[in-house]
Amino acid sequence: SSELTQDPAVSVALGQRVRITCQGDSLRKYCASWYQQKPGQAPILVLYGENYRPSGIPDRFSGSTSGNTASLTITGAQAEDEADYYCQSRVNGRDPWVFGGGTKLTVL
Amino acid sequence: QVQLVQSGAEVKKPGASVRISCKTSGDSFTHWMHWVRQAPGEGLEWMGVINPSGDTTVYSQKFQGRVTMTRDTATDTVYMELSSLRSGDTAVYFCARDTSVADTCWWFDPWGQGTLVTVSS
């Protein structure tokens, strides 16, 4: 089992806002980063340092952390945002880095 | 533009070993490099990391004793070898460059394109 917990699936209507969450005790100390993965492709970084976007990532993607929960929010979801999203963080556990189990986002 | 280019797909028999390469570019030689795998239909699984000089590795406890990560600084290439392969090791294996800030934030960017390893008798 992962030390970072994500909902397996989330859906959102086209153009609406959606929040994907990641829970874990390590998030009280360490930042979360977020990755988008589409079928058959390598993951790409969409958020790091909690709320920084790499070059090329649309500004509809934003991040935040409160307590032990990190969130990725998409404001105005587009069809191309349909993908799996993974959170990742450093942890003080069996392994130093872990990923959440992933959330499958469906854009309706 | 930093790129990580991995070696091609492999088919191995149970009990064999596989060695995957990841050629880095740009300033990646100054970064730690991670390996992550993804079994069919499953999530991402962290396997381990190697430092820039190649003399320090940290492995997931799950793979300890079966995985070896090395680095050729002359060619800016990192390698991951997994031994005693079994069917459960069938997966896509990714390399990814590490960046960290203030010992509190880490992220993996970019990623290699992935290498499919199929373990089958």
Short mmCIF file of C-alpha atoms in Angstrom, two decimals:
data_model
loop_
_atom_site.label_atom_id
_atom_site.label_comp_id
_atom_site.label_asym_id
_atom_site.label_seq_id
_atom_site.Cartn_x
_atom_site.Cartn_y
_atom_site.Cartn_z
CA SER A 1 0.00 0.00 0.00
CA SER A 2 1.17 3.53 -0.79
CA GLU A 3 1.98 6.07 1.89
CA LEU A 4 0.26 8.63 -0.33
CA THR A 5 -3.46 8.06 -0.86
CA GLN A 6 -5.40 9.22 -3.92
CA ASP A 7 -8.97 8.65 -5.02
CA PRO A 8 -8.89 6.07 -7.83
CA ALA A 9 -11.18 8.01 -10.15
CA VAL A 10 -12.65 11.48 -10.51
CA SER A 11 -14.86 12.97 -13.22
CA VAL A 12 -15.53 16.54 -14.27
CA ALA A 13 -17.75 18.21 -16.83
CA LEU A 14 -15.99 20.00 -19.65
CA GLY A 15 -15.05 23.53 -18.59
CA GLN A 16 -15.69 22.94 -14.90
CA ARG A 17 -13.27 22.86 -11.99
CA VAL A 18 -11.96 19.68 -10.46
CA ARG A 19 -9.72 18.96 -7.50
CA ILE A 20 -7.58 15.85 -7.18
CA THR A 21 -6.26 15.15 -3.70
CA CYS A 22 -3.32 13.30 -2.20
CA GLN A 23 -3.15 12.44 1.50
CA GLY A 24 -0.15 11.44 3.55
CA ASP A 25 1.58 12.37 6.78
CA SER A 26 4.80 13.22 4.92
CA LEU A 27 3.03 16.11 3.21
CA ARG A 28 3.18 18.03 6.48
CA LYS A 29 6.95 18.21 5.99
CA TYR A 30 7.67 17.61 2.29
CA CYS A 31 6.27 19.11 -0.90
CA ALA A 32 4.11 17.18 -3.32
CA SER A 33 4.75 17.11 -7.02
CA TRP A 34 2.18 16.05 -9.60
CA TYR A 35 2.45 14.11 -12.84
CA GLN A 36 0.06 13.63 -15.73
CA GLN A 37 0.19 10.40 -17.70
CA LYS A 38 -1.79 9.62 -20.83
CA PRO A 39 -2.14 6.07 -22.19
CA GLY A 40 1.05 4.74 -23.68
CA GLN A 41 3.08 7.80 -22.70
CA ALA A 42 5.65 8.64 -20.07
CA PRO A 43 4.51 10.78 -17.15
CA ILE A 44 5.07 14.51 -17.40
CA LEU A 45 5.52 16.93 -14.53
CA VAL A 46 2.61 19.35 -14.19
CA LEU A 47 3.21 20.86 -10.73
CA TYR A 48 6.19 21.00 -8.40
CA GLY A 49 7.09 22.77 -5.17
CA GLU A 50 3.37 22.60 -4.43
CA ASN A 51 2.28 25.32 -6.87
CA TYR A 52 4.88 25.86 -9.58
CA ARG A 53 4.17 24.93 -13.18
CA PRO A 54 6.90 23.85 -15.59
CA SER A 55 7.14 25.72 -18.84
CA GLY A 56 4.35 24.69 -21.20
CA ILE A 57 1.86 23.62 -18.54
CA PRO A 58 -1.35 25.68 -18.79
CA ASP A 59 -2.20 28.03 -15.95
CA ARG A 60 -5.50 26.21 -15.38
CA PHE A 61 -3.39 23.78 -13.33
CA SER A 62 -2.71 24.87 -9.75
CA GLY A 63 -1.68 23.27 -6.51
CA SER A 64 -1.99 23.71 -2.77
CA THR A 65 -1.37 21.89 0.48
CA SER A 66 -3.28 21.97 3.75
CA GLY A 67 -2.13 19.80 6.61
CA ASN A 68 -1.58 16.30 5.30
CA THR A 69 -3.44 16.85 2.02
CA ALA A 70 -2.03 18.14 -1.24
CA SER A 71 -4.38 19.14 -4.04
CA LEU A 72 -4.12 19.60 -7.77
CA THR A 73 -6.89 21.79 -9.16
CA ILE A 74 -7.82 22.16 -12.80
CA THR A 75 -9.93 25.26 -13.37
CA GLY A 76 -11.80 24.92 -16.63
CA ALA A 77 -11.04 21.29 -17.47
CA GLN A 78 -10.39 20.51 -21.13
CA ALA A 79 -10.81 17.26 -23.00
CA GLU A 80 -7.04 16.94 -23.27
CA ASP A 81 -6.76 16.91 -19.49
CA GLU A 82 -8.27 13.44 -19.36
CA ALA A 83 -5.44 11.32 -17.99
CA ASP A 84 -4.06 9.61 -14.92
CA TYR A 85 -2.60 11.92 -12.29
CA TYR A 86 -0.01 10.86 -9.72
CA CYS A 87 1.26 12.70 -6.69
CA GLN A 88 4.79 12.10 -5.42
CA SER A 89 6.70 13.12 -2.34
CA ARG A 90 9.60 12.32 -0.12
CA VAL A 91 8.57 10.23 2.87
CA ASN A 92 10.11 9.05 6.11
CA GLY A 93 9.16 5.48 5.57
CA ARG A 94 10.38 2.22 4.17
CA ASP A 95 11.43 3.96 0.95
CA PRO A 96 12.42 7.64 0.69
CA TRP A 97 10.31 8.44 -2.37
CA VAL A 98 6.81 7.23 -3.11
CA PHE A 99 3.99 7.85 -5.56
CA GLY A 100 0.32 7.94 -4.81
CA GLY A 101 -1.78 5.23 -6.35
CA GLY A 102 -2.98 7.55 -9.10
CA THR A 103 -6.30 9.18 -10.00
CA LYS A 104 -7.98 8.57 -13.32
CA LEU A 105 -9.59 11.83 -14.46
CA THR A 106 -12.49 11.60 -16.88
CA VAL A 107 -13.69 14.77 -18.62
CA LEU A 108 -17.37 14.42 -19.50
CA GLN B 1 15.97 20.90 -24.08
CA VAL B 2 16.95 18.16 -21.68
CA GLN B 3 16.18 14.68 -22.96
CA LEU B 4 16.48 11.22 -21.54
CA VAL B 5 16.64 8.48 -24.18
CA GLN B 6 16.24 4.90 -23.06
CA SER B 7 17.21 1.65 -24.71
CA GLY B 8 14.71 -0.51 -26.54
CA ALA B 9 12.24 -3.15 -25.47
CA GLU B 10 13.49 -6.41 -24.03
CA VAL B 11 12.05 -9.92 -23.78
CA LYS B 12 13.58 -12.10 -21.09
CA LYS B 13 13.01 -15.54 -19.62
CA PRO B 14 12.31 -16.04 -15.93
CA GLY B 15 15.50 -16.07 -13.91
CA ALA B 16 17.41 -13.92 -16.39
CA SER B 17 18.68 -10.36 -15.91
CA VAL B 18 17.96 -7.22 -17.89
CA ARG B 19 20.01 -4.06 -18.21
CA ILE B 20 18.39 -0.85 -19.40
CA SER B 21 20.26 2.29 -20.35
CA CYS B 22 19.20 5.93 -20.10
CA LYS B 23 21.26 8.46 -22.06
CA THR B 24 21.08 11.91 -20.57
CA SER B 25 21.72 15.29 -22.14
CA GLY B 26 22.00 18.88 -21.05
CA ASP B 27 23.16 19.32 -17.48
CA SER B 28 21.70 16.04 -16.30
CA PHE B 29 25.16 14.83 -15.29
CA THR B 30 24.81 17.05 -12.21
CA HIS B 31 21.53 15.50 -11.12
CA TRP B 32 20.53 12.39 -9.24
CA MET B 33 18.65 9.97 -11.50
CA HIS B 34 15.71 7.82 -10.48
CA TRP B 35 14.22 4.65 -11.90
CA VAL B 36 10.47 4.07 -11.76
CA ARG B 37 8.48 1.18 -13.14
CA GLN B 38 4.87 0.64 -14.13
CA ALA B 39 3.32 -2.79 -14.49
CA PRO B 40 0.49 -3.17 -17.01
CA GLY B 41 -2.60 -1.35 -15.75
CA GLU B 42 -0.89 -0.36 -12.54
CA GLY B 43 0.54 2.79 -10.98
CA LEU B 44 4.05 4.17 -10.75
CA GLU B 45 6.51 2.40 -8.47
CA TRP B 46 9.77 3.96 -7.32
CA MET B 47 12.75 1.62 -7.64
CA GLY B 48 15.81 3.60 -6.67
CA VAL B 49 18.14 6.50 -7.35
CA ILE B 50 21.80 7.10 -8.16
CA ASN B 51 23.86 10.20 -7.44
CA PRO B 52 25.73 12.31 -10.05
CA SER B 53 29.10 10.66 -9.54
CA GLY B 54 27.61 7.18 -9.47
CA ASP B 55 29.08 6.20 -6.13
CA THR B 56 25.89 6.42 -4.08
CA THR B 57 22.67 4.53 -4.65
CA VAL B 58 19.46 4.19 -2.68
CA TYR B 59 17.20 1.30 -3.57
CA SER B 60 13.63 0.49 -2.71
CA GLN B 61 13.50 -2.25 -0.12
CA LYS B 62 11.31 -4.19 -2.53
CA PHE B 63 14.15 -4.49 -5.04
CA GLN B 64 17.13 -4.57 -2.67
CA GLY B 65 19.42 -7.41 -3.67
CA ARG B 66 18.01 -7.66 -7.21
CA VAL B 67 18.62 -4.18 -8.61
CA THR B 68 21.87 -2.46 -9.48
CA MET B 69 22.09 1.12 -10.73
CA THR B 70 25.26 2.42 -12.27
CA ARG B 71 26.41 5.49 -14.09
CA ASP B 72 28.98 6.16 -16.80
CA THR B 73 29.93 9.80 -16.33
CA ALA B 74 32.01 9.76 -19.51
CA THR B 75 28.94 9.15 -21.65
CA ASP B 76 26.29 10.64 -19.36
CA THR B 77 24.47 7.32 -19.31
CA VAL B 78 22.80 5.65 -16.38
CA TYR B 79 21.98 1.96 -16.22
CA MET B 80 19.54 -0.15 -14.28
CA GLU B 81 20.02 -3.90 -14.03
CA LEU B 82 17.35 -6.13 -12.54
CA SER B 83 18.18 -9.77 -11.90
CA SER B 84 16.25 -12.96 -11.13
CA LEU B 85 13.41 -11.78 -13.31
CA ARG B 86 9.92 -13.17 -12.82
CA SER B 87 6.65 -12.60 -14.61
CA GLY B 88 5.71 -9.90 -12.11
CA ASP B 89 8.63 -7.81 -13.37
CA THR B 90 6.90 -7.35 -16.70
CA ALA B 91 6.55 -3.58 -16.82
CA VAL B 92 7.60 -0.36 -18.45
CA TYR B 93 10.72 1.03 -16.80
CA PHE B 94 11.38 4.77 -16.76
CA CYS B 95 14.38 6.85 -15.83
CA ALA B 96 13.72 10.35 -14.51
CA ARG B 97 15.92 13.24 -13.53
CA ASP B 98 15.75 14.49 -9.95
CA THR B 99 15.63 18.11 -8.87
CA SER B 100 15.36 19.18 -5.26
CA VAL B 101 15.11 22.40 -3.28
CA ALA B 102 15.86 23.02 0.38
CA ASP B 103 15.69 19.30 1.23
CA THR B 104 11.91 19.58 1.32
CA CYS B 105 10.81 19.50 -2.31
CA TRP B 106 11.75 16.95 -4.94
CA TRP B 107 10.45 16.45 -8.44
CA PHE B 108 11.18 14.20 -11.38
CA ASP B 109 11.60 15.95 -14.71
CA PRO B 110 12.06 15.03 -17.47
CA TRP B 111 11.34 11.34 -17.87
CA GLY B 112 12.69 8.90 -20.38
CA GLN B 113 10.30 7.47 -22.94
CA GLY B 114 10.13 4.14 -21.10
CA THR B 115 11.43 0.66 -21.84
CA LEU B 116 9.08 -2.30 -21.92
CA VAL B 117 10.49 -5.41 -20.33
CA THR B 118 8.52 -8.58 -20.89
CA VAL B 119 9.34 -11.62 -18.79
CA SER B 120 7.95 -14.78 -20.31
CA SER B 121 8.97 -18.38 -20.70
#
